[in-house]
PDB file of C-alpha atoms and ligand atoms in Angstrom:
ATOM      1  CA  UNK A 189       5.830  -1.082   5.981  1.00  0.00           C
ATOM      2  CA  UNK A 190       8.658   0.511   3.982  1.00  0.00           C
ATOM      3  CA  UNK A 191       8.120   1.342   0.326  1.00  0.00           C
ATOM      4  CA  UNK A 192      10.661   0.149  -2.235  1.00  0.00           C
ATOM      5  CA  UNK A 193       9.574   1.352  -5.668  1.00  0.00           C
ATOM      6  CA  UNK A 194      11.687  -0.065  -8.495  1.00  0.00           C
ATOM      7  CA  UNK A 195      10.003   2.138 -11.070  1.00  0.00           C
ATOM      8  CA  UNK A 196      11.161   5.030 -13.251  1.00  0.00           C
ATOM      9  CA  UNK A 197       7.988   7.048 -12.609  1.00  0.00           C
ATOM     10  CA  UNK A 198       6.624   6.712  -9.054  1.00  0.00           C
ATOM     11  CA  UNK A 199       5.307  10.053  -7.861  1.00  0.00           C
ATOM     12  CA  UNK A 200       7.796  10.661  -5.074  1.00  0.00           C
ATOM     13  CA  UNK A 201      10.760   8.301  -5.470  1.00  0.00           C
ATOM     14  CA  UNK A 202      10.559   7.252  -9.145  1.00  0.00           C
ATOM     15  CA  UNK A 203      13.889   6.441 -10.776  1.00  0.00           C
ATOM     16  CA  UNK A 204      15.939   6.332  -7.579  1.00  0.00           C
ATOM     17  CA  UNK A 205      16.179   2.580  -6.975  1.00  0.00           C
ATOM     18  CA  UNK A 206      16.207   1.048 -10.427  1.00  0.00           C
ATOM     19  CA  UNK A 207      19.428  -0.974 -10.257  1.00  0.00           C
ATOM     20  CA  UNK A 208      19.604  -4.019  -7.990  1.00  0.00           C
ATOM     21  CA  UNK A 209      22.441  -2.441  -6.011  1.00  0.00           C
ATOM     22  CA  UNK A 210      20.539   0.796  -5.430  1.00  0.00           C
ATOM     23  CA  UNK A 211      17.394  -1.134  -4.466  1.00  0.00           C
ATOM     24  CA  UNK A 212      19.338  -3.398  -2.078  1.00  0.00           C
ATOM     25  CA  UNK A 213      21.014  -0.423  -0.459  1.00  0.00           C
ATOM     26  CA  UNK A 214      17.648   1.235   0.090  1.00  0.00           C
ATOM     27  CA  UNK A 215      16.218  -2.056   1.409  1.00  0.00           C
ATOM     28  CA  UNK A 216      19.083  -2.211   3.937  1.00  0.00           C
ATOM     29  CA  UNK A 217      18.373   1.370   5.030  1.00  0.00           C
ATOM     30  CA  UNK A 218      14.655   0.692   5.461  1.00  0.00           C
ATOM     31  CA  UNK A 219      15.240  -2.482   7.495  1.00  0.00           C
ATOM     32  CA  UNK A 220      17.883  -0.831   9.668  1.00  0.00           C
ATOM     33  CA  UNK A 221      15.451   2.015  10.247  1.00  0.00           C
ATOM     34  CA  UNK A 222      12.936  -0.501  11.601  1.00  0.00           C
ATOM     35  CA  UNK A 223      10.663  -1.590   8.753  1.00  0.00           C
ATOM     36  CA  UNK A 224       8.863  -4.864   9.553  1.00  0.00           C
ATOM     37  CA  UNK A 225       7.709  -5.287   5.963  1.00  0.00           C
ATOM     38  CA  UNK A 226       9.230  -4.147   2.635  1.00  0.00           C
ATOM     39  CA  UNK A 227       6.733  -3.505  -0.142  1.00  0.00           C
ATOM     40  CA  UNK A 228       8.445  -3.942  -3.511  1.00  0.00           C
ATOM     41  CA  UNK A 229       6.613  -2.462  -6.494  1.00  0.00           C
ATOM     42  CA  UNK A 230       7.450  -2.309 -10.195  1.00  0.00           C
ATOM     43  CA  UNK A 231       4.451  -0.402 -11.529  1.00  0.00           C
ATOM     44  CA  UNK A 232       3.476   3.132 -10.568  1.00  0.00           C
ATOM     45  CA  UNK A 233      -0.208   3.497  -9.770  1.00  0.00           C
ATOM     46  CA  UNK A 234      -0.268   7.286  -9.694  1.00  0.00           C
ATOM     47  CA  UNK A 235      -3.182   8.725 -11.710  1.00  0.00           C
ATOM     48  CA  UNK A 236      -2.373   8.598 -15.412  1.00  0.00           C
ATOM     49  CA  UNK A 237       0.695   6.331 -15.058  1.00  0.00           C
ATOM     50  CA  UNK A 238       1.398   4.076 -18.038  1.00  0.00           C
ATOM     51  CA  UNK A 239       0.714   0.385 -17.427  1.00  0.00           C
ATOM     52  CA  UNK A 240       3.811  -1.803 -17.464  1.00  0.00           C
ATOM     53  CA  UNK A 241       4.049  -4.932 -19.656  1.00  0.00           C
ATOM     54  CA  UNK A 242       4.290  -8.219 -17.736  1.00  0.00           C
ATOM     55  CA  UNK A 243       7.894  -9.036 -18.666  1.00  0.00           C
ATOM     56  CA  UNK A 244       9.088  -5.577 -17.745  1.00  0.00           C
ATOM     57  CA  UNK A 245       7.411  -5.717 -14.330  1.00  0.00           C
ATOM     58  CA  UNK A 246       8.949  -9.166 -13.742  1.00  0.00           C
ATOM     59  CA  UNK A 247      12.389  -7.875 -14.777  1.00  0.00           C
ATOM     60  CA  UNK A 248      12.075  -4.963 -12.367  1.00  0.00           C
ATOM     61  CA  UNK A 249      10.863  -6.695  -9.221  1.00  0.00           C
ATOM     62  CA  UNK A 250      11.975 -10.349  -9.250  1.00  0.00           C
ATOM     63  CA  UNK A 251      15.773  -9.837  -9.037  1.00  0.00           C
ATOM     64  CA  UNK A 252      15.263  -7.269  -6.269  1.00  0.00           C
ATOM     65  CA  UNK A 253      12.959  -9.560  -4.294  1.00  0.00           C
ATOM     66  CA  UNK A 254      15.410 -12.452  -4.686  1.00  0.00           C
ATOM     67  CA  UNK A 255      18.300 -10.315  -3.464  1.00  0.00           C
ATOM     68  CA  UNK A 256      16.371  -8.802  -0.543  1.00  0.00           C
ATOM     69  CA  UNK A 257      14.840 -12.110   0.596  1.00  0.00           C
ATOM     70  CA  UNK A 258      18.251 -13.818   0.496  1.00  0.00           C
ATOM     71  CA  UNK A 259      20.073 -11.117   2.459  1.00  0.00           C
ATOM     72  CA  UNK A 260      17.663  -9.391   4.835  1.00  0.00           C
ATOM     73  CA  UNK A 261      15.540 -10.567   7.715  1.00  0.00           C
ATOM     74  CA  UNK A 262      12.322  -8.822   6.715  1.00  0.00           C
ATOM     75  CA  UNK A 263       8.938  -9.833   5.363  1.00  0.00           C
ATOM     76  CA  UNK A 264       8.813  -8.944   1.668  1.00  0.00           C
ATOM     77  CA  UNK A 265       5.542  -7.917   0.085  1.00  0.00           C
ATOM     78  CA  UNK A 266       5.009  -7.525  -3.669  1.00  0.00           C
ATOM     79  CA  UNK A 267       2.915  -4.562  -4.818  1.00  0.00           C
ATOM     80  CA  UNK A 268       1.283  -5.870  -7.998  1.00  0.00           C
ATOM     81  CA  UNK A 269      -2.062  -6.454  -9.686  1.00  0.00           C
ATOM     82  CA  UNK A 270      -0.702  -9.199 -11.955  1.00  0.00           C
ATOM     83  CA  UNK A 271      -1.077 -12.833 -10.872  1.00  0.00           C
ATOM     84  CA  UNK A 272       2.052 -13.962 -12.743  1.00  0.00           C
ATOM     85  CA  UNK A 273       4.149 -11.296 -11.013  1.00  0.00           C
ATOM     86  CA  UNK A 274       2.716 -12.297  -7.622  1.00  0.00           C
ATOM     87  CA  UNK A 275       3.433 -15.960  -8.324  1.00  0.00           C
ATOM     88  CA  UNK A 276       7.030 -15.313  -9.424  1.00  0.00           C
ATOM     89  CA  UNK A 277       7.574 -12.968  -6.468  1.00  0.00           C
ATOM     90  CA  UNK A 278       6.326 -15.598  -3.990  1.00  0.00           C
ATOM     91  CA  UNK A 279       8.661 -18.146  -5.584  1.00  0.00           C
ATOM     92  CA  UNK A 280      11.518 -15.625  -5.270  1.00  0.00           C
ATOM     93  CA  UNK A 281      10.971 -15.166  -1.522  1.00  0.00           C
ATOM     94  CA  UNK A 282       8.108 -12.679  -1.102  1.00  0.00           C
ATOM     95  CA  UNK A 283       5.593 -13.664   1.576  1.00  0.00           C
ATOM     96  CA  UNK A 284       2.749 -11.225   1.034  1.00  0.00           C
ATOM     97  CA  UNK A 285       0.796  -9.752  -1.898  1.00  0.00           C
ATOM     98  CA  UNK A 286      -0.340  -6.123  -1.966  1.00  0.00           C
ATOM     99  CA  UNK A 287      -2.970  -5.713  -4.684  1.00  0.00           C
ATOM    100  CA  UNK A 288      -4.264  -2.161  -5.162  1.00  0.00           C
ATOM    101  CA  UNK A 289      -7.056  -3.514  -7.362  1.00  0.00           C
ATOM    102  CA  UNK A 290      -8.289  -5.779  -4.528  1.00  0.00           C
ATOM    103  CA  UNK A 291      -7.815  -8.696  -6.952  1.00  0.00           C
ATOM    104  CA  UNK A 292     -10.119  -7.243  -9.648  1.00  0.00           C
ATOM    105  CA  UNK A 293      -7.424  -6.635 -12.251  1.00  0.00           C
ATOM    106  CA  UNK A 294      -6.405 -10.252 -12.839  1.00  0.00           C
ATOM    107  CA  UNK A 295      -8.796 -13.145 -12.492  1.00  0.00           C
ATOM    108  CA  UNK A 296      -5.959 -15.541 -11.680  1.00  0.00           C
ATOM    109  CA  UNK A 297      -4.845 -13.581  -8.586  1.00  0.00           C
ATOM    110  CA  UNK A 298      -7.163 -15.304  -6.087  1.00  0.00           C
ATOM    111  CA  UNK A 299      -5.851 -18.725  -7.172  1.00  0.00           C
ATOM    112  CA  UNK A 300      -2.214 -17.679  -6.726  1.00  0.00           C
ATOM    113  CA  UNK A 301      -2.848 -16.249  -3.248  1.00  0.00           C
ATOM    114  CA  UNK A 302      -5.054 -19.166  -2.160  1.00  0.00           C
ATOM    115  CA  UNK A 303      -2.451 -21.688  -3.291  1.00  0.00           C
ATOM    116  CA  UNK A 304       0.396 -19.856  -1.529  1.00  0.00           C
ATOM    117  CA  UNK A 305      -1.698 -19.370   1.624  1.00  0.00           C
ATOM    118  CA  UNK A 306       0.021 -15.996   2.051  1.00  0.00           C
ATOM    119  CA  UNK A 307      -1.418 -12.754   3.447  1.00  0.00           C
ATOM    120  CA  UNK A 308      -2.956 -10.348   0.933  1.00  0.00           C
ATOM    121  CA  UNK A 309      -3.791  -6.656   1.154  1.00  0.00           C
ATOM    122  CA  UNK A 310      -7.055  -5.748  -0.561  1.00  0.00           C
ATOM    123  CA  UNK A 311      -7.091  -2.025  -1.311  1.00  0.00           C
ATOM    124  CA  UNK A 312      -9.996   0.147  -2.392  1.00  0.00           C
ATOM    125  CA  UNK A 313      -9.570   2.144  -5.582  1.00  0.00           C
ATOM    126  CA  UNK A 314     -11.869   3.490  -8.215  1.00  0.00           C
ATOM    127  CA  UNK A 315     -10.776   1.488 -11.216  1.00  0.00           C
ATOM    128  CA  UNK A 316      -8.906   1.874 -13.568  1.00  0.00           C
ATOM    129  CA  UNK A 317      -6.181   4.221 -12.229  1.00  0.00           C
ATOM    130  CA  UNK A 318      -6.103   6.240 -15.468  1.00  0.00           C
ATOM    131  CA  UNK A 319      -9.549   7.688 -14.748  1.00  0.00           C
ATOM    132  CA  UNK A 320      -9.925   7.309 -10.994  1.00  0.00           C
ATOM    133  CA  UNK A 321      -9.427  11.006 -10.211  1.00  0.00           C
ATOM    134  CA  UNK A 322     -12.120  12.160 -12.667  1.00  0.00           C
ATOM    135  CA  UNK A 323     -14.611  13.662 -10.224  1.00  0.00           C
ATOM    136  CA  UNK A 324     -14.903  10.693  -7.847  1.00  0.00           C
ATOM    137  CA  UNK A 325     -18.270  10.426  -6.113  1.00  0.00           C
ATOM    138  CA  UNK A 326     -19.610   8.400  -3.195  1.00  0.00           C
ATOM    139  CA  UNK A 327     -22.850   8.287  -1.218  1.00  0.00           C
ATOM    140  CA  UNK A 328     -20.916   7.959   2.057  1.00  0.00           C
ATOM    141  CA  UNK A 329     -17.232   7.442   1.312  1.00  0.00           C
ATOM    142  CA  UNK A 330     -16.413   5.517   4.511  1.00  0.00           C
ATOM    143  CA  UNK A 331     -19.458   3.250   4.186  1.00  0.00           C
ATOM    144  CA  UNK A 332     -18.957   2.717   0.435  1.00  0.00           C
ATOM    145  CA  UNK A 333     -15.255   1.892   0.765  1.00  0.00           C
ATOM    146  CA  UNK A 334     -15.892  -0.453   3.686  1.00  0.00           C
ATOM    147  CA  UNK A 335     -18.710  -2.234   1.877  1.00  0.00           C
ATOM    148  CA  UNK A 336     -16.507  -2.710  -1.184  1.00  0.00           C
ATOM    149  CA  UNK A 337     -13.638  -4.122   0.896  1.00  0.00           C
ATOM    150  CA  UNK A 338     -15.914  -6.490   2.822  1.00  0.00           C
ATOM    151  CA  UNK A 339     -17.469  -7.691  -0.425  1.00  0.00           C
ATOM    152  CA  UNK A 340     -14.023  -8.343  -1.929  1.00  0.00           C
ATOM    153  CA  UNK A 341     -12.916 -10.076   1.284  1.00  0.00           C
ATOM    154  CA  UNK A 342     -15.957 -12.400   1.218  1.00  0.00           C
ATOM    155  CA  UNK A 343     -15.408 -13.125  -2.475  1.00  0.00           C
ATOM    156  CA  UNK A 344     -11.741 -13.900  -1.773  1.00  0.00           C
ATOM    157  CA  UNK A 345     -12.770 -16.357   0.939  1.00  0.00           C
ATOM    158  CA  UNK A 346     -15.247 -18.021  -1.395  1.00  0.00           C
ATOM    159  CA  UNK A 347     -12.270 -18.568  -3.717  1.00  0.00           C
ATOM    160  CA  UNK A 348     -10.220 -20.303  -1.045  1.00  0.00           C
ATOM    161  CA  UNK A 349      -8.317 -17.514   0.709  1.00  0.00           C
ATOM    162  CA  UNK A 350      -8.287 -17.795   4.492  1.00  0.00           C
ATOM    163  CA  UNK A 351     -10.037 -15.010   6.413  1.00  0.00           C
ATOM    164  CA  UNK A 352      -6.935 -14.591   8.629  1.00  0.00           C
ATOM    165  CA  UNK A 353      -4.836 -13.930   5.520  1.00  0.00           C
ATOM    166  CA  UNK A 354      -6.798 -10.807   4.514  1.00  0.00           C
ATOM    167  CA  UNK A 355      -5.862  -7.205   5.307  1.00  0.00           C
ATOM    168  CA  UNK A 356      -7.855  -4.211   4.043  1.00  0.00           C
ATOM    169  CA  UNK A 357      -6.791  -0.704   2.980  1.00  0.00           C
ATOM    170  CA  UNK A 358      -9.023   2.318   2.197  1.00  0.00           C
ATOM    171  CA  UNK A 359      -6.662   3.374  -0.623  1.00  0.00           C
ATOM    172  CA  UNK A 360      -5.782   6.959   0.213  1.00  0.00           C
ATOM    173  CA  UNK A 361      -5.626   8.965  -3.027  1.00  0.00           C
ATOM    174  CA  UNK A 362      -7.077   6.254  -5.251  1.00  0.00           C
ATOM    175  CA  UNK A 363     -10.206   7.901  -6.654  1.00  0.00           C
ATOM    176  CA  UNK A 364     -10.704  10.326  -3.769  1.00  0.00           C
ATOM    177  CA  UNK A 365     -10.947  14.080  -3.337  1.00  0.00           C
ATOM    178  CA  UNK A 366      -9.177  15.839  -0.469  1.00  0.00           C
ATOM    179  CA  UNK A 367     -12.406  15.684   1.543  1.00  0.00           C
ATOM    180  CA  UNK A 368     -12.833  11.939   0.849  1.00  0.00           C
ATOM    181  CA  UNK A 369      -9.263  11.254   2.004  1.00  0.00           C
ATOM    182  CA  UNK A 370      -9.757  13.274   5.183  1.00  0.00           C
ATOM    183  CA  UNK A 371     -13.065  11.546   5.979  1.00  0.00           C
ATOM    184  CA  UNK A 372     -11.427   8.123   5.536  1.00  0.00           C
ATOM    185  CA  UNK A 373      -8.421   9.025   7.692  1.00  0.00           C
ATOM    186  CA  UNK A 374     -10.650  10.582  10.376  1.00  0.00           C
ATOM    187  CA  UNK A 375     -12.929   7.527  10.517  1.00  0.00           C
ATOM    188  CA  UNK A 376     -10.408   4.753  10.036  1.00  0.00           C
ATOM    189  CA  UNK A 377     -11.608   2.916  13.155  1.00  0.00           C
ATOM    190  CA  UNK A 378     -14.901   2.261  11.338  1.00  0.00           C
ATOM    191  CA  UNK A 379     -12.857   0.198   8.887  1.00  0.00           C
ATOM    192  CA  UNK A 380     -11.984  -2.164  11.735  1.00  0.00           C
ATOM    193  CA  UNK A 381     -15.574  -3.315  12.340  1.00  0.00           C
ATOM    194  CA  UNK A 382     -15.196  -6.428  10.186  1.00  0.00           C
ATOM    195  CA  UNK A 383     -12.150  -7.578  12.161  1.00  0.00           C
ATOM    196  CA  UNK A 384      -9.644  -7.415   9.283  1.00  0.00           C
ATOM    197  CA  UNK A 385      -6.306  -5.747  10.055  1.00  0.00           C
ATOM    198  CA  UNK A 386      -6.218  -2.295   8.467  1.00  0.00           C
ATOM    199  CA  UNK A 387      -3.386  -0.927   6.309  1.00  0.00           C
ATOM    200  CA  UNK A 388      -3.109   2.771   5.404  1.00  0.00           C
ATOM    201  CA  UNK A 389      -0.747   4.464   2.935  1.00  0.00           C
ATOM    202  CA  UNK A 390      -0.713   8.241   3.453  1.00  0.00           C
ATOM    203  CA  UNK A 391       2.998   8.748   2.718  1.00  0.00           C
ATOM    204  CA  UNK A 392       3.853  11.973   0.825  1.00  0.00           C
ATOM    205  CA  UNK A 393       0.520  11.788  -0.999  1.00  0.00           C
ATOM    206  CA  UNK A 394      -1.213  14.548  -2.891  1.00  0.00           C
ATOM    207  CA  UNK A 395      -3.707  15.351  -0.093  1.00  0.00           C
ATOM    208  CA  UNK A 396      -0.700  16.445   1.992  1.00  0.00           C
ATOM    209  CA  UNK A 397       0.458  18.630  -0.895  1.00  0.00           C
ATOM    210  CA  UNK A 398      -3.031  20.110  -1.142  1.00  0.00           C
ATOM    211  CA  UNK A 399      -3.003  20.996   2.551  1.00  0.00           C
ATOM    212  CA  UNK A 400       0.593  22.258   2.780  1.00  0.00           C
ATOM    213  CA  UNK A 401       1.453  23.387  -0.733  1.00  0.00           C
ATOM    214  CA  UNK A 402       4.584  21.209  -0.653  1.00  0.00           C
ATOM    215  CA  UNK A 403       6.211  18.940  -3.261  1.00  0.00           C
ATOM    216  CA  UNK A 404       6.336  15.140  -2.564  1.00  0.00           C
ATOM    217  CA  UNK A 405       9.888  15.142  -1.118  1.00  0.00           C
ATOM    218  CA  UNK A 406       8.932  17.918   1.348  1.00  0.00           C
ATOM    219  CA  UNK A 407       5.824  16.211   2.721  1.00  0.00           C
ATOM    220  CA  UNK A 408       7.539  14.387   5.600  1.00  0.00           C
ATOM    221  CA  UNK A 409       6.052  16.516   8.386  1.00  0.00           C
ATOM    222  CA  UNK A 410       2.609  16.261   6.808  1.00  0.00           C
ATOM    223  CA  UNK A 411       3.080  12.499   6.561  1.00  0.00           C
ATOM    224  CA  UNK A 412       4.117  12.444  10.232  1.00  0.00           C
ATOM    225  CA  UNK A 413       0.809  14.037  11.261  1.00  0.00           C
ATOM    226  CA  UNK A 414      -1.124  11.385   9.332  1.00  0.00           C
ATOM    227  CA  UNK A 415       1.033   8.547  10.704  1.00  0.00           C
ATOM    228  CA  UNK A 416       0.592   9.750  14.301  1.00  0.00           C
ATOM    229  CA  UNK A 417      -3.170   9.880  13.903  1.00  0.00           C
ATOM    230  CA  UNK A 418      -3.246   6.450  12.221  1.00  0.00           C
ATOM    231  CA  UNK A 419      -1.169   4.911  15.024  1.00  0.00           C
ATOM    232  CA  UNK A 420      -3.378   6.590  17.624  1.00  0.00           C
ATOM    233  CA  UNK A 421      -6.453   5.037  15.987  1.00  0.00           C
ATOM    234  CA  UNK A 422      -4.874   1.581  16.050  1.00  0.00           C
ATOM    235  CA  UNK A 423      -4.075   1.084  12.374  1.00  0.00           C
ATOM    236  CA  UNK A 424      -2.148  -2.168  12.069  1.00  0.00           C
ATOM    237  CA  UNK A 425       0.246  -1.428   9.201  1.00  0.00           C
ATOM    238  CA  UNK A 426       1.311   1.989   7.861  1.00  0.00           C
ATOM    239  CA  UNK A 427       2.936   2.137   4.419  1.00  0.00           C
ATOM    240  CA  UNK A 428       5.631   4.849   4.286  1.00  0.00           C
ATOM    241  CA  UNK A 429       8.716   6.025   2.397  1.00  0.00           C
ATOM    242  CA  UNK A 430      10.473   7.584   5.412  1.00  0.00           C
ATOM    243  CA  UNK A 431      10.708   4.632   7.781  1.00  0.00           C
ATOM    244  CA  UNK A 432      13.289   6.045  10.198  1.00  0.00           C
ATOM    245  CA  UNK A 433      11.293   9.193  10.942  1.00  0.00           C
ATOM    246  CA  UNK A 434       7.889   7.477  10.936  1.00  0.00           C
ATOM    247  CA  UNK A 435       9.077   4.729  13.276  1.00  0.00           C
ATOM    248  CA  UNK A 436       9.679   7.422  15.911  1.00  0.00           C
ATOM    249  CA  UNK A 437       6.363   9.097  15.147  1.00  0.00           C
ATOM    250  CA  UNK A 438       4.458   5.821  15.524  1.00  0.00           C
ATOM    251  CA  UNK A 439       6.444   4.876  18.657  1.00  0.00           C
ATOM    252  CA  UNK A 440       5.519   8.109  20.454  1.00  0.00           C
ATOM    253  CA  UNK A 441       1.921   8.115  19.197  1.00  0.00           C
ATOM    254  CA  UNK A 442       1.518   4.488  20.358  1.00  0.00           C
ATOM    255  CA  UNK A 443       2.925   5.310  23.798  1.00  0.00           C
ATOM    256  CA  UNK A 444       0.543   8.244  24.266  1.00  0.00           C
ATOM    257  CA  UNK A 445      -2.557   6.614  22.816  1.00  0.00           C
ATOM    258  CA  UNK A 446      -2.110   2.985  23.829  1.00  0.00           C
ATOM    259  CA  UNK A 447       0.366   3.041  26.728  1.00  0.00           C
ATOM    260  CA  UNK A 448       2.676   0.621  24.895  1.00  0.00           C
TER     261      UNK A 448
HETATM  262  N1  HH2 B 596      -0.297   3.542  -2.424  1.00  0.00           N
HETATM  263  C1  HH2 B 596       0.505   3.451  -3.508  1.00  0.00           C
HETATM  264  C2  HH2 B 596       0.920   2.193  -3.983  1.00  0.00           C
HETATM  265  N2  HH2 B 596       0.546   1.057  -3.371  1.00  0.00           N
HETATM  266  N3  HH2 B 596      -0.623  -0.031  -1.626  1.00  0.00           N
HETATM  267  C3  HH2 B 596      -1.420   0.025  -0.550  1.00  0.00           C
HETATM  268  N4  HH2 B 596      -1.802  -1.102   0.072  1.00  0.00           N
HETATM  269  N5  HH2 B 596      -1.867   1.228  -0.044  1.00  0.00           N
HETATM  270  C4  HH2 B 596      -1.535   2.414  -0.627  1.00  0.00           C
HETATM  271  O1  HH2 B 596      -1.998   3.484  -0.150  1.00  0.00           O
HETATM  272  C5  HH2 B 596      -0.696   2.393  -1.783  1.00  0.00           C
HETATM  273  C6  HH2 B 596      -0.256   1.121  -2.265  1.00  0.00           C
HETATM  274  C7  HH2 B 596       0.960   4.692  -4.191  1.00  0.00           C
HETATM  275  O2  HH2 B 596       2.102   5.205  -3.617  1.00  0.00           O
HETATM  276  P1  HH2 B 596       3.592   4.984  -4.145  1.00  0.00           P
HETATM  277  O3  HH2 B 596       3.969   3.543  -4.185  1.00  0.00           O
HETATM  278  O4  HH2 B 596       4.470   5.836  -3.317  1.00  0.00           O
HETATM  279  O5  HH2 B 596       3.585   5.615  -5.594  1.00  0.00           O
HETATM  280  P2  HH2 B 596       3.462   4.985  -7.056  1.00  0.00           P
HETATM  281  O6  HH2 B 596       2.151   4.268  -7.160  1.00  0.00           O
HETATM  282  O7  HH2 B 596       3.537   6.195  -7.960  1.00  0.00           O
HETATM  283  O8  HH2 B 596       4.606   4.024  -7.242  1.00  0.00           O
END
């Protein structure tokens, strides 16, 4: 899954793809590099990021989704917590919703996803993002995150979303210390117990900076290590900025670990 942030303030690529032309060019690059899914987002979720008004988020993502869906053969996902943005994105050609609040932020989200019948990623985060990094605590981080995701998945099904449409994501960096992130990445196969496909987004994140001392743009090798280990553990979808490099990493890791 290639990341296409149309935001001024994302932590690693903010401000780079704000015009439709720049976003389309990047979308082309990501698809040529082998992305199966493009995740288009108009609101940064980094700790402390300002929330974006509805109209502004719509103005950022909808024209880009329309342009990408019309021109490229790729599944477009919309990274949003707002039901109206998801609805407009699906009408504009998106086919999947990626909700980092696991559909807690907007009560109308389950209805939009159920009606569309599209796949949805439910991600774990301590909520809201503004305070999620304030000394996060868990009893057993893997167990707690898994229980939360299974609860949200059951609730989603009770609201009319098909079980087969649900993917889950432990939410690397969303209300987690370095140790929490490492425990989740080390034990990601435990996330698969419920049978939902698992998505992981380690790309250029702060835990890699904490381990290597590097700035976001220089975290590609650190990201590669995480991607290799995710592929080797059978993670279904890996959300990354550097698709060309990570495609090779996943290809080799898959061949070694899975003989494919
Ligand atoms: N991480 C980010 C955003 N959306 N979605 C899923 N499912 N999983 C993730 O780990 C995830 C996500 C944060 O990364 P990024 O989009 O690069 O930065 P920002 O939130 O600053 O735009």
